[in-house]
XYZ file of C-alpha atoms in Angstrom:
778
model
C 195.647 -129.637 219.424
C 196.376 -126.633 217.121
C 193.875 -124.123 216.028
C 194.731 -122.878 212.569
C 194.367 -119.022 212.084
C 193.966 -119.465 208.313
C 190.489 -120.822 208.718
C 187.704 -118.919 210.373
C 183.950 -119.462 210.952
C 181.577 -117.301 208.964
C 177.904 -116.815 208.214
C 177.687 -117.467 204.459
C 174.437 -118.647 202.908
C 171.139 -119.079 204.704
C 171.712 -115.974 206.844
C 168.946 -114.115 208.493
C 167.836 -111.449 206.109
C 165.159 -110.320 208.510
C 167.706 -109.606 211.213
C 167.662 -105.874 210.808
C 165.447 -103.447 208.913
C 166.069 -103.527 205.129
C 166.795 -100.328 203.095
C 165.359 -99.310 199.771
C 167.505 -97.076 197.549
C 166.464 -93.562 196.274
C 165.543 -94.734 192.851
C 163.641 -97.802 194.288
C 165.706 -100.179 192.120
C 167.555 -102.009 194.833
C 166.938 -103.488 198.294
C 169.786 -103.787 200.734
C 169.684 -105.912 203.882
C 172.092 -107.232 206.505
C 172.801 -110.938 205.785
C 175.349 -112.529 208.143
C 178.713 -110.957 207.561
C 177.753 -109.200 204.330
C 175.143 -106.912 202.865
C 172.927 -108.481 200.184
C 171.750 -106.366 197.241
C 168.449 -107.434 195.625
C 166.447 -106.122 192.559
C 163.046 -104.768 193.683
C 161.499 -105.443 190.389
C 162.729 -109.111 189.714
C 163.534 -110.130 193.359
C 166.824 -111.533 192.123
C 170.065 -111.423 194.107
C 172.397 -108.917 192.426
C 175.571 -109.076 194.428
C 176.746 -108.534 198.088
C 179.033 -106.221 199.868
C 181.778 -108.271 201.546
C 184.512 -107.012 203.813
C 183.129 -107.450 207.382
C 184.587 -110.242 209.488
C 181.600 -110.500 211.835
C 177.856 -110.128 211.960
C 176.504 -107.058 210.091
C 174.293 -105.223 212.536
C 173.008 -102.303 210.562
C 172.544 -100.754 207.218
C 171.600 -97.148 206.267
C 171.848 -94.940 203.223
C 174.332 -92.054 203.130
C 172.175 -88.841 203.347
C 174.730 -86.868 201.335
C 175.184 -89.336 198.485
C 172.359 -91.549 197.221
C 174.756 -94.031 195.651
C 176.380 -94.900 198.941
C 175.498 -96.917 201.899
C 176.940 -97.313 205.374
C 177.129 -100.618 207.191
C 178.310 -101.461 210.663
C 179.248 -104.800 212.262
C 180.189 -106.529 215.423
C 183.781 -106.646 213.991
C 184.073 -103.059 215.291
C 184.056 -101.191 212.047
C 181.677 -98.901 210.031
C 182.185 -99.250 206.239
C 181.027 -96.955 203.460
C 180.212 -98.728 200.143
C 179.153 -97.742 196.570
C 176.405 -100.299 196.450
C 175.837 -100.233 192.682
C 179.344 -101.562 191.957
C 179.985 -103.250 195.314
C 182.962 -100.955 195.870
C 184.465 -100.382 199.310
C 185.084 -96.667 199.908
C 185.999 -96.189 203.528
C 186.553 -98.152 206.599
C 185.978 -96.476 210.096
C 187.202 -98.766 212.858
C 184.892 -98.458 215.942
C 182.639 -100.695 217.985
C 179.056 -100.441 216.582
C 176.127 -102.534 216.895
C 173.445 -100.512 215.175
C 173.261 -97.666 212.469
C 170.550 -94.983 212.206
C 170.085 -92.332 209.630
C 171.145 -88.667 209.302
C 174.163 -89.358 211.565
C 175.638 -92.481 212.724
C 174.724 -93.563 216.194
C 175.584 -96.863 217.783
C 174.410 -98.888 220.782
C 177.509 -99.613 222.912
C 176.711 -101.461 226.072
C 173.174 -100.216 225.804
C 174.191 -96.535 225.341
C 173.230 -94.370 222.419
C 176.432 -92.759 221.207
C 176.864 -90.142 218.450
C 180.062 -90.726 216.230
C 181.483 -87.952 214.167
C 182.474 -89.214 210.799
C 185.674 -87.415 209.557
C 186.108 -86.341 206.017
C 189.197 -87.864 204.523
C 190.539 -89.337 201.258
C 192.168 -92.288 203.062
C 190.216 -95.548 202.829
C 190.702 -96.347 206.500
C 189.927 -93.545 208.935
C 189.487 -93.756 212.645
C 186.445 -92.126 214.142
C 187.692 -90.562 217.510
C 184.998 -88.000 218.432
C 182.250 -89.764 220.389
C 179.568 -88.317 222.518
C 177.079 -90.089 224.728
C 173.421 -89.114 223.910
C 171.276 -91.483 225.943
C 172.024 -94.048 228.553
C 170.160 -97.231 229.410
C 168.514 -97.705 226.063
C 166.991 -100.866 224.569
C 169.096 -103.071 222.370
C 166.139 -103.572 220.007
C 166.897 -101.624 216.586
C 163.234 -100.311 216.387
C 163.537 -98.709 219.920
C 165.061 -95.485 218.605
C 164.075 -92.945 216.053
C 165.198 -89.503 214.754
C 162.583 -86.760 214.719
C 161.909 -83.861 212.307
C 165.074 -82.777 210.408
C 167.151 -84.536 213.006
C 166.428 -82.000 215.721
C 165.804 -84.765 218.333
C 165.809 -88.523 218.871
C 163.261 -90.595 220.735
C 164.030 -93.897 222.438
C 161.788 -96.391 224.340
C 162.594 -99.034 226.837
C 160.101 -100.835 229.294
C 157.454 -98.269 230.400
C 159.510 -95.121 229.513
C 159.794 -92.877 226.450
C 162.730 -90.515 226.398
C 163.166 -87.635 223.913
C 166.603 -86.003 223.546
C 166.947 -82.478 221.900
C 170.294 -82.038 220.243
C 170.334 -78.213 220.272
C 169.192 -77.837 223.877
C 171.175 -80.785 224.911
C 168.241 -81.700 227.144
C 166.085 -84.810 227.491
C 162.490 -85.319 228.633
C 161.168 -88.621 230.010
C 157.547 -89.844 229.941
C 156.328 -92.908 231.711
C 153.331 -95.083 231.682
C 151.962 -97.315 234.354
C 152.285 -101.010 234.104
C 148.586 -101.518 233.479
C 145.941 -98.892 233.454
C 143.233 -101.587 233.018
C 143.015 -105.173 234.076
C 145.220 -107.282 231.877
C 146.695 -104.378 229.928
C 150.340 -104.373 228.898
C 151.617 -100.847 228.407
C 155.312 -101.572 227.787
C 156.835 -99.869 224.700
C 157.885 -102.222 221.796
C 158.838 -99.712 219.115
C 158.840 -96.070 218.115
C 158.817 -93.911 214.922
C 158.943 -90.130 214.587
C 156.961 -88.072 212.060
C 159.292 -86.678 209.364
C 157.529 -83.226 209.052
C 155.875 -82.551 212.397
C 156.573 -82.935 216.049
C 154.756 -86.199 216.576
C 155.956 -89.522 217.951
C 154.356 -92.921 217.391
C 154.995 -95.779 219.837
C 153.764 -99.388 219.753
C 152.894 -101.321 222.807
C 152.606 -104.947 223.927
C 148.796 -104.713 224.221
C 148.507 -103.845 220.520
C 147.921 -100.145 221.012
C 149.608 -97.282 219.101
C 149.959 -93.911 220.928
C 150.552 -90.638 219.108
C 152.558 -88.332 221.358
C 152.571 -84.487 220.917
C 153.776 -81.379 222.875
C 156.731 -83.524 224.225
C 159.212 -80.579 224.162
C 158.039 -79.919 227.775
C 157.381 -82.185 230.706
C 153.872 -81.223 231.930
C 151.681 -80.435 228.958
C 152.293 -83.318 226.741
C 149.394 -85.266 225.095
C 148.855 -88.407 223.282
C 146.059 -90.248 221.410
C 145.424 -93.913 221.051
C 144.925 -96.029 218.008
C 144.054 -99.778 218.421
C 143.587 -102.618 215.917
C 146.340 -105.183 216.631
C 145.369 -107.951 219.031
C 149.052 -108.713 219.789
C 152.041 -106.643 220.397
C 152.938 -104.013 217.779
C 156.321 -105.125 216.415
C 157.200 -102.216 214.134
C 156.174 -98.742 213.085
C 157.119 -96.536 210.129
C 155.933 -93.159 208.702
C 155.856 -92.613 205.065
C 158.378 -89.965 203.702
C 155.758 -87.191 203.612
C 154.194 -88.320 206.879
C 150.792 -88.716 205.443
C 150.527 -92.395 206.523
C 151.645 -94.496 209.367
C 152.319 -98.137 208.753
C 152.325 -100.911 211.554
C 152.705 -104.578 211.700
C 152.665 -107.400 214.166
C 151.988 -111.203 214.640
C 148.798 -110.973 212.604
C 150.728 -111.010 209.236
C 148.653 -107.845 208.286
C 150.140 -104.587 207.203
C 148.014 -101.796 208.611
C 147.873 -98.430 206.800
C 146.781 -95.609 209.151
C 145.808 -92.186 207.609
C 147.699 -89.533 209.598
C 145.098 -86.708 209.422
C 142.174 -89.140 209.763
C 143.203 -91.542 212.341
C 140.010 -93.507 212.446
C 140.528 -94.460 208.765
C 142.802 -97.309 207.962
C 143.554 -99.782 205.179
C 144.768 -103.435 205.370
C 146.953 -105.645 203.355
C 146.301 -109.127 204.862
C 147.673 -112.657 204.596
C 151.356 -111.835 204.218
C 152.400 -115.238 205.388
C 154.189 -114.611 208.765
C 154.561 -112.171 211.592
C 155.911 -108.694 210.404
C 159.042 -107.714 212.247
C 160.261 -104.652 210.299
C 158.729 -102.125 207.884
C 160.720 -99.901 205.547
C 159.561 -97.344 202.893
C 161.496 -96.112 199.867
C 162.531 -92.399 199.873
C 160.013 -91.616 197.248
C 157.257 -93.387 198.985
C 156.503 -95.713 195.917
C 157.581 -98.925 197.619
C 157.103 -100.524 201.014
C 158.644 -103.575 202.248
C 158.118 -105.801 205.273
C 160.429 -108.323 207.047
C 158.857 -111.399 208.319
C 159.622 -113.947 211.065
C 160.072 -116.794 208.545
C 163.066 -114.926 207.043
C 161.235 -113.351 204.320
C 161.135 -109.799 202.770
C 158.007 -108.749 200.941
C 158.075 -105.820 198.530
C 154.750 -103.993 198.184
C 153.724 -101.243 195.783
C 152.263 -98.425 197.897
C 150.263 -100.767 200.190
C 148.236 -102.057 197.202
C 149.649 -105.298 196.120
C 152.744 -107.535 196.699
C 155.145 -107.144 193.838
C 158.000 -109.350 194.885
C 158.990 -111.832 197.606
C 162.619 -112.421 198.687
C 162.586 -115.771 200.696
C 165.602 -116.686 202.843
C 166.317 -119.970 204.484
C 163.137 -120.703 206.605
C 164.152 -121.548 210.200
C 161.472 -123.085 212.114
C 161.257 -124.578 215.634
C 163.679 -127.471 214.642
C 165.301 -129.457 211.942
C 164.403 -133.170 211.961
C 165.516 -134.165 208.411
C 169.173 -133.416 208.715
C 170.892 -131.249 206.145
C 170.982 -132.809 202.697
C 172.376 -131.707 199.355
C 170.236 -132.349 196.315
C 172.459 -134.131 193.653
C 170.762 -132.242 190.756
C 170.467 -128.691 191.917
C 173.270 -128.803 194.533
C 170.734 -127.010 196.811
C 170.565 -127.569 200.624
C 167.301 -129.382 201.543
C 165.860 -129.393 205.020
C 162.552 -128.681 206.852
C 160.900 -125.519 205.745
C 157.355 -124.438 206.335
C 155.293 -127.013 208.418
C 154.870 -130.122 206.318
C 157.295 -128.834 203.566
C 160.860 -129.424 202.363
C 162.693 -126.291 201.189
C 165.299 -126.398 198.534
C 167.756 -123.620 199.126
C 170.642 -122.406 196.975
C 173.786 -121.798 199.052
C 175.509 -120.207 196.114
C 172.876 -117.584 195.371
C 171.634 -117.361 199.072
C 167.947 -117.756 197.949
C 165.197 -120.378 198.302
C 164.569 -122.146 194.955
C 161.150 -123.712 195.944
C 159.125 -125.546 198.558
C 157.952 -129.093 198.151
C 154.749 -129.924 199.954
C 155.308 -133.364 201.541
C 152.377 -133.806 204.005
C 149.871 -132.318 201.399
C 147.451 -131.235 204.139
C 146.371 -127.699 205.117
C 148.410 -126.668 208.340
C 146.279 -125.477 211.061
C 147.963 -122.680 213.224
C 146.644 -123.725 216.686
C 148.820 -124.343 219.600
C 148.675 -127.943 220.981
C 147.132 -129.440 217.863
C 149.094 -132.596 216.671
C 149.831 -132.459 213.008
C 152.076 -134.424 210.561
C 155.698 -133.409 210.445
C 158.428 -134.342 207.965
C 161.104 -136.151 210.188
C 163.231 -137.981 207.547
C 164.408 -137.281 203.972
C 167.107 -138.859 201.639
C 168.098 -138.634 197.958
C 169.529 -141.409 195.747
C 172.902 -140.781 194.150
C 171.522 -139.352 190.948
C 168.780 -137.360 192.481
C 166.133 -139.261 190.501
C 164.383 -140.364 193.763
C 163.455 -138.582 197.051
C 162.265 -140.547 200.165
C 160.402 -138.819 202.978
C 159.110 -139.974 206.324
C 156.220 -138.082 208.030
C 154.785 -138.841 211.414
C 152.081 -137.782 213.877
C 151.556 -138.919 217.412
C 148.293 -138.128 218.932
C 147.817 -138.091 222.735
C 146.668 -141.513 223.942
C 146.883 -142.960 220.254
C 149.327 -144.907 218.172
C 152.103 -143.208 216.157
C 151.034 -142.625 212.594
C 153.822 -143.075 210.045
C 153.867 -142.544 206.223
C 156.841 -143.423 203.974
C 156.739 -141.619 200.622
C 158.801 -142.095 197.402
C 159.001 -139.096 195.056
C 160.268 -139.394 191.385
C 161.858 -136.470 189.710
C 159.828 -135.177 186.764
C 161.972 -133.735 183.963
C 158.868 -131.778 182.557
C 157.914 -129.983 185.661
C 161.483 -129.951 187.103
C 160.148 -131.082 190.489
C 159.372 -134.229 192.465
C 156.075 -136.031 191.915
C 154.740 -138.504 194.421
C 155.052 -142.143 193.205
C 154.434 -144.571 196.186
C 152.993 -144.008 199.640
C 153.485 -146.721 202.289
C 151.296 -146.393 205.357
C 152.720 -147.831 208.525
C 156.103 -149.042 206.894
C 157.238 -149.896 210.477
C 155.475 -150.478 213.758
C 157.526 -147.827 215.587
C 159.423 -144.719 214.879
C 162.038 -144.809 211.917
C 165.542 -144.025 213.225
C 167.418 -143.841 210.013
C 166.994 -143.913 206.228
C 169.486 -144.039 203.314
C 169.528 -144.904 199.579
C 172.292 -147.339 198.393
C 174.929 -145.486 196.277
C 175.330 -148.520 193.989
C 174.479 -147.601 190.333
C 173.316 -151.163 189.714
C 170.191 -151.050 191.851
C 167.773 -148.450 193.272
C 167.458 -149.489 197.036
C 166.252 -147.753 200.032
C 166.964 -149.011 203.653
C 165.043 -147.870 206.745
C 165.747 -148.905 210.323
C 163.104 -148.557 213.271
C 162.698 -148.959 216.931
C 160.404 -151.984 216.199
C 163.709 -154.157 216.044
C 163.768 -154.444 212.219
C 165.472 -152.887 209.192
C 163.718 -153.096 205.829
C 165.089 -152.842 202.268
C 162.785 -151.354 199.675
C 163.271 -151.877 195.934
C 161.727 -150.252 192.851
C 159.563 -152.994 191.268
C 158.925 -153.059 187.586
C 155.291 -152.831 186.499
C 153.881 -155.369 184.039
C 152.600 -152.570 181.917
C 155.401 -151.070 179.958
C 153.825 -147.616 179.891
C 153.164 -147.578 183.646
C 155.698 -146.330 186.228
C 157.285 -148.740 188.602
C 156.366 -148.728 192.284
C 158.250 -149.480 195.516
C 157.856 -152.610 197.580
C 159.566 -154.237 200.628
C 162.197 -156.708 199.485
C 163.844 -157.835 202.760
C 163.218 -157.569 206.544
C 166.206 -158.062 208.767
C 166.939 -158.082 212.538
C 169.498 -159.191 215.035
C 168.551 -161.020 218.352
C 165.466 -158.705 218.882
C 167.801 -155.669 219.472
C 166.603 -152.262 218.336
C 168.635 -150.751 215.432
C 169.438 -147.063 215.848
C 171.597 -146.231 212.688
C 172.824 -147.606 209.416
C 175.303 -146.699 206.729
C 176.201 -147.901 203.222
C 179.810 -148.174 201.959
C 180.832 -145.826 199.169
C 180.170 -148.530 196.420
C 177.113 -149.839 198.093
C 178.512 -153.285 198.481
C 178.169 -153.360 202.278
C 175.594 -152.196 204.724
C 176.327 -151.744 208.454
C 173.488 -151.526 210.864
C 174.051 -150.681 214.626
C 171.898 -152.798 216.905
C 172.369 -151.170 220.207
C 175.855 -152.307 221.351
C 176.411 -154.511 218.328
C 177.589 -153.513 214.794
C 176.413 -155.829 212.061
C 177.699 -155.809 208.502
C 175.542 -157.122 205.697
C 175.675 -157.878 201.919
C 172.954 -156.161 200.120
C 173.354 -158.594 197.236
C 172.342 -161.689 199.137
C 171.423 -160.215 202.555
C 173.826 -162.445 204.286
C 175.142 -161.410 207.629
C 178.872 -161.212 206.975
C 180.263 -160.207 210.438
C 179.522 -158.579 213.766
C 181.990 -156.166 215.275
C 182.738 -155.691 219.051
C 183.415 -152.530 220.719
C 183.595 -150.960 224.234
C 180.251 -150.769 226.135
C 177.730 -148.321 224.913
C 175.000 -148.182 222.260
C 176.151 -147.209 218.842
C 174.455 -143.962 217.711
C 176.182 -143.105 214.421
C 178.101 -145.028 211.800
C 179.878 -144.126 208.795
C 182.294 -145.782 206.158
C 185.569 -144.365 205.088
C 185.930 -143.327 201.341
C 188.474 -143.663 198.495
C 191.744 -144.852 200.042
C 190.085 -145.245 203.526
C 187.165 -147.307 202.301
C 188.323 -150.275 204.414
C 187.593 -148.454 207.636
C 184.251 -148.296 209.456
C 183.771 -145.712 212.142
C 181.199 -145.676 215.037
C 180.378 -143.365 217.831
C 178.856 -144.789 221.057
C 176.865 -143.321 223.900
C 179.698 -144.068 226.310
C 181.830 -141.364 224.816
C 184.007 -143.588 222.488
C 184.820 -143.179 218.829
C 185.929 -146.529 217.360
C 187.422 -147.343 214.075
C 187.330 -150.904 212.712
C 189.388 -152.387 209.853
C 186.899 -154.371 207.687
C 189.688 -156.424 206.120
C 190.753 -157.922 209.532
C 187.461 -157.399 211.176
C 189.176 -155.910 214.092
C 189.248 -152.733 216.068
C 191.897 -150.518 214.463
C 191.817 -147.702 217.128
C 189.456 -146.004 219.542
C 189.495 -142.792 221.501
C 187.459 -141.249 224.228
C 185.278 -138.670 222.633
C 181.633 -137.567 223.069
C 180.791 -137.435 219.351
C 177.349 -136.016 218.637
C 177.649 -136.223 214.829
C 179.906 -137.804 212.217
C 179.883 -136.419 208.693
C 181.813 -137.771 205.682
C 183.017 -135.678 202.794
C 181.811 -137.457 199.583
C 184.733 -136.032 197.546
C 187.687 -136.973 199.807
C 188.787 -139.201 202.646
C 188.028 -136.517 205.341
C 185.545 -137.095 208.208
C 184.232 -134.348 210.493
C 183.503 -135.158 214.120
C 181.474 -132.768 216.202
C 182.050 -133.404 219.937
C 180.202 -132.035 222.848
C 182.107 -130.868 225.878
C 181.373 -128.383 228.721
C 178.195 -127.014 227.090
C 179.835 -126.307 223.823
C 180.912 -128.246 220.560
C 184.414 -128.984 219.285
C 185.203 -129.949 215.712
C 187.871 -132.437 214.583
C 188.556 -133.123 210.882
C 190.603 -136.254 210.215
C 191.337 -139.202 207.929
C 190.633 -142.620 209.525
C 194.075 -143.806 208.433
C 195.978 -140.981 210.177
C 196.324 -140.497 213.958
C 196.792 -136.719 213.680
C 193.719 -134.559 212.871
C 193.819 -132.283 209.847
C 192.009 -129.523 211.723
C 190.536 -128.957 215.083
C 188.868 -126.103 216.866
C 187.615 -125.944 220.437
C 184.416 -124.240 221.536
C 183.018 -123.944 217.974
C 179.668 -122.831 219.234
C 177.471 -123.318 222.317
C 175.244 -126.469 222.665
C 175.420 -129.609 220.525
C 175.833 -129.666 216.751
C 173.349 -132.147 215.522
C 173.188 -131.259 211.694
C 175.986 -130.733 209.298
C 176.790 -131.484 205.597
C 179.575 -131.232 203.105
C 178.558 -129.277 200.029
C 180.623 -129.621 196.863
C 182.229 -126.363 195.707
C 181.369 -124.842 192.357
C 184.948 -123.984 191.919
C 187.702 -126.027 193.539
C 190.190 -124.059 195.716
C 193.848 -124.422 194.949
C 195.251 -124.266 198.431
C 198.595 -125.868 198.867
C 198.586 -125.525 202.657
C 198.194 -128.939 204.343
C 196.046 -127.284 207.088
C 193.377 -126.083 204.571
C 193.345 -128.682 201.898
C 190.351 -130.392 203.525
C 188.268 -127.389 202.305
C 189.480 -127.459 198.720
C 186.734 -129.685 197.271
C 183.876 -129.363 199.641
C 182.593 -126.809 202.166
C 181.404 -127.895 205.585
C 178.159 -126.273 206.707
C 176.553 -126.924 210.165
C 173.540 -125.763 212.061
C 173.836 -124.466 215.694
C 171.152 -125.047 218.340
C 170.108 -121.417 217.791
C 169.421 -122.175 214.034
C 172.449 -120.307 212.711
C 173.949 -121.876 209.534
C 177.653 -121.458 209.689
C 180.621 -122.571 207.515
C 184.415 -122.155 207.243
C 186.339 -119.688 205.077
C 189.987 -119.930 204.302
C 192.544 -117.196 203.593
C 192.845 -118.397 200.021
C 189.086 -118.149 199.425
C 188.943 -114.582 200.974
C 191.873 -113.402 198.919
C 190.167 -114.705 195.791
C 186.981 -112.855 196.697
C 188.984 -109.752 197.561
C 190.813 -109.912 194.106
C 187.626 -110.286 192.191
C 185.843 -107.375 193.985
C 186.597 -103.866 192.840
C 188.297 -101.631 195.467
C 188.468 -97.955 194.667
C 189.769 -94.881 196.573
C 187.347 -91.956 196.196
C 186.256 -89.214 198.393
C 183.034 -90.148 200.130
C 181.337 -86.860 198.739
C 181.966 -87.939 195.091
C 179.456 -90.078 193.225
C 180.804 -92.980 191.250
C 179.278 -91.942 188.010
C 179.914 -93.579 184.568
C 181.969 -90.630 183.668
C 184.078 -90.886 186.748
C 184.802 -94.578 185.913
C 185.476 -93.777 182.285
C 188.061 -91.201 183.312
C 189.682 -93.575 185.709
C 189.934 -96.115 182.912
C 191.508 -93.589 180.557
C 194.118 -92.600 183.135
C 194.885 -96.303 183.734
C 195.476 -96.789 180.019
C 197.739 -93.882 179.900
C 199.782 -95.341 182.761
C 199.993 -98.654 180.932
C 201.339 -97.003 177.829
C 203.923 -95.193 179.775
C 205.059 -98.463 181.408
C 205.228 -100.050 177.982
C 207.593 -97.179 176.779
C 209.822 -97.570 179.867
C 209.842 -101.308 179.908
C 210.146 -103.098 176.485
C 209.566 -106.491 177.998
C 206.038 -105.333 179.115
C 204.594 -105.705 175.706
C 203.637 -109.186 174.813
C 202.121 -110.854 171.760
C 198.404 -111.390 172.534
C 196.704 -114.474 171.483
C 193.604 -114.100 169.443
C 190.523 -113.952 171.676
C 186.815 -113.985 170.810
C 185.174 -110.561 170.825
C 182.671 -109.646 173.401
C 179.863 -109.008 170.903
C 180.139 -112.645 169.516
C 180.200 -114.207 172.910
C 177.086 -112.296 173.976
C 175.480 -113.406 170.751
C 176.252 -117.038 171.205
C 175.506 -117.366 174.903
C 172.332 -115.252 175.215
C 169.077 -117.145 174.806
C 167.427 -116.594 171.398
C 164.103 -115.496 172.929
C 165.544 -112.498 174.560
C 167.813 -111.313 171.855
C 166.824 -108.189 169.757
C 165.685 -108.433 166.183
C 168.209 -109.741 163.526
C 168.025 -106.417 161.745
C 169.283 -104.654 164.908
C 172.062 -107.163 165.530
C 173.426 -107.141 161.840
C 175.471 -103.971 161.938
C 176.858 -104.703 165.438
C 177.810 -108.240 164.539
C 179.613 -107.270 161.250
C 181.612 -104.452 163.015
C 182.807 -106.950 165.536
C 184.306 -109.107 162.940
C 186.374 -106.311 161.360
C 190.146 -106.245 161.790
C 193.046 -104.235 160.506
C 193.917 -104.351 156.822
C 197.524 -105.930 157.581
C 195.946 -109.289 158.389
C 192.675 -109.039 156.400
C 191.018 -111.905 154.622
C 187.873 -111.857 152.495
C 185.004 -114.036 153.443
C 181.339 -114.179 152.422
C 178.947 -114.505 155.395
C 175.246 -115.146 155.207
C 173.576 -113.948 158.566
C 170.515 -115.685 159.882
C 168.516 -115.217 163.131
C 167.257 -118.015 165.406
C 164.863 -115.769 167.039
C 163.423 -114.025 163.926
C 162.116 -115.900 160.861
C 163.480 -113.028 158.784
C 166.642 -114.092 156.830
C 168.946 -111.565 155.349
C 169.046 -111.974 151.499
C 172.194 -109.899 151.034
C 175.796 -111.144 151.518
C 178.160 -109.096 153.449
C 181.723 -109.117 152.408
C 183.895 -108.503 155.494
C 187.368 -109.146 156.820
C 187.764 -110.859 160.080
C 190.007 -113.142 162.198
C 187.712 -114.079 165.082
C 188.355 -117.635 166.466
C 184.627 -117.929 167.216
C 183.704 -117.543 163.645
C 183.877 -121.368 163.139
C 181.054 -121.770 165.598
C 178.841 -119.453 163.466
C 179.679 -120.870 160.069
């Protein structure tokens, strides 16, 4: 087995945007947050994804603004580097190799083996600079990012862990420690959870597990320190944050309520309730105009001065588990899986944002522990994305299992799915598998159940031509009273395979004739899949006895088998490739192969800890052009999989990373210089001068340029009419874009009209032009 260095595992899409505290820029226009191996930049006004800062090769663990330049930001990562960026243009300015896990402002400090270490950042014009000056500040600190905070003007730093608060003064090079008892009252939990320092005064606010907030003063000495207590939260205080002027203190916890404490009047407080999920982080813009809260459901809420919610940035919702598998919506190419309780979420992997939630259960979810409620356990799309099938179930203690099968039709008007048919108790026991037939000739759904039957459901035509069709059961099949556990359709929908414990049956959906049964080594079949394209004659099955078998359907015989504990088989819909995730020694291995070839295309040991139960091949928006045999399996599709810790991972190739690197702008500038428009204009002017000098020294450098459409005309043609300026404003700009030199001039008569303005120009403009896009306009 060979592990190929050209392919590496990355977090890309669906990352935890609530992993660390977000950052709001000085002008309050952008919000930056750590998201996997990159830093995402969002607009605070439109909540839209702007771009990301890519360059780290491992998890980004901290983001902080550069105090000396408001257009720059530092990020640190588990890859051992600190990187300085111009976040407005996604430009990498400097790389500092080190070993950080968390950034904090005014300086750069990092937790290394749970020590707080100060790192001096050297000034240099080079892009890669090694930070060599390190000094330990505090030892035995908490790994939690909210457990340390800088004090007034950076004179001291406060850190909490367990029942102890430690304050270190930089000028004195001295620290003071203050301890609390484990419980001053019966049932009290005094352990520290978070800390925040007042920006203007010597005051430290600490949060505790019992929901209390303590305000510490006179802590520059050991004996005469004091603290006062604030209490509203009934659960642990997760996060604290002072506003920039220190007039208010913000706190949040599991209550999903942002509490706004008045610093000078501690008994007065305001509330912003019903924020949707527990608050994990709070951040405030430097001018104090915007607040933002991170939530446990992977969401960031942007708030206008604790008054109202102005925007919500929703990441991939990661609940207690995923029961529906990972599915790709054929229409939107979005990833579909369990979201909020009773919902399916549609998530764009390309833009790394949630598109919308679909309420499947259509019942109010009651947040009460131990209460049995309906959960979505199965979901499937047909080949065109016109139909969505879902299964929801609820099992009450001492009662029968409740199952509902729902069929949803896509509505072009609302651009969403509308409930068409509900089947109560479609089976007498739990449904184990559900798939649509890929055949374009019929719309068919097949379900298998532990009741010993599989059923075929067809869309029946209604007698009324104006009424929509409904779904009904067309066939019920079984095999010797055995329980079916899995099923799979062939690529053209002409065959259906159903695994009945240790027997694999092959059926014809056209006549429901049992065509053949396939033998295999002992063990129940738990996963089946057909080969595709040139390998469509093969059927693969994984058994509980750690065997992977491949049958040839033309000879109805076993082609090959290998001892392998396969937890999941996933086929690529655009190629012959099949991915097999195998469990071994507490971790998962990956093998990518073609059924017709004995040698795997790619393999990797110890991919992640635990079993991989969910994976999917997502079609690429732009096909890769890798000529390497080792990476060709990733050219058309990208493999995503979900670990037992709910991390969504995928694979990146060197070709893909080189393309991203070429498309991103890399600039060598001093970190104290702002990348202003004038600076960029000057750089462009110097670049043009260098090109002219090369043209003079190298006659072959000058080439005849083919005619290209002007930018103005392209913008005019591709911008929606309802957002264009008035026609009177566009006229002069449009005419100037058509002008060319007199040497190749032609005379034309142009009449300009506006699609967005009823005003039509009555005058004729006589212009000379040679734009190839003119034919589109005339």
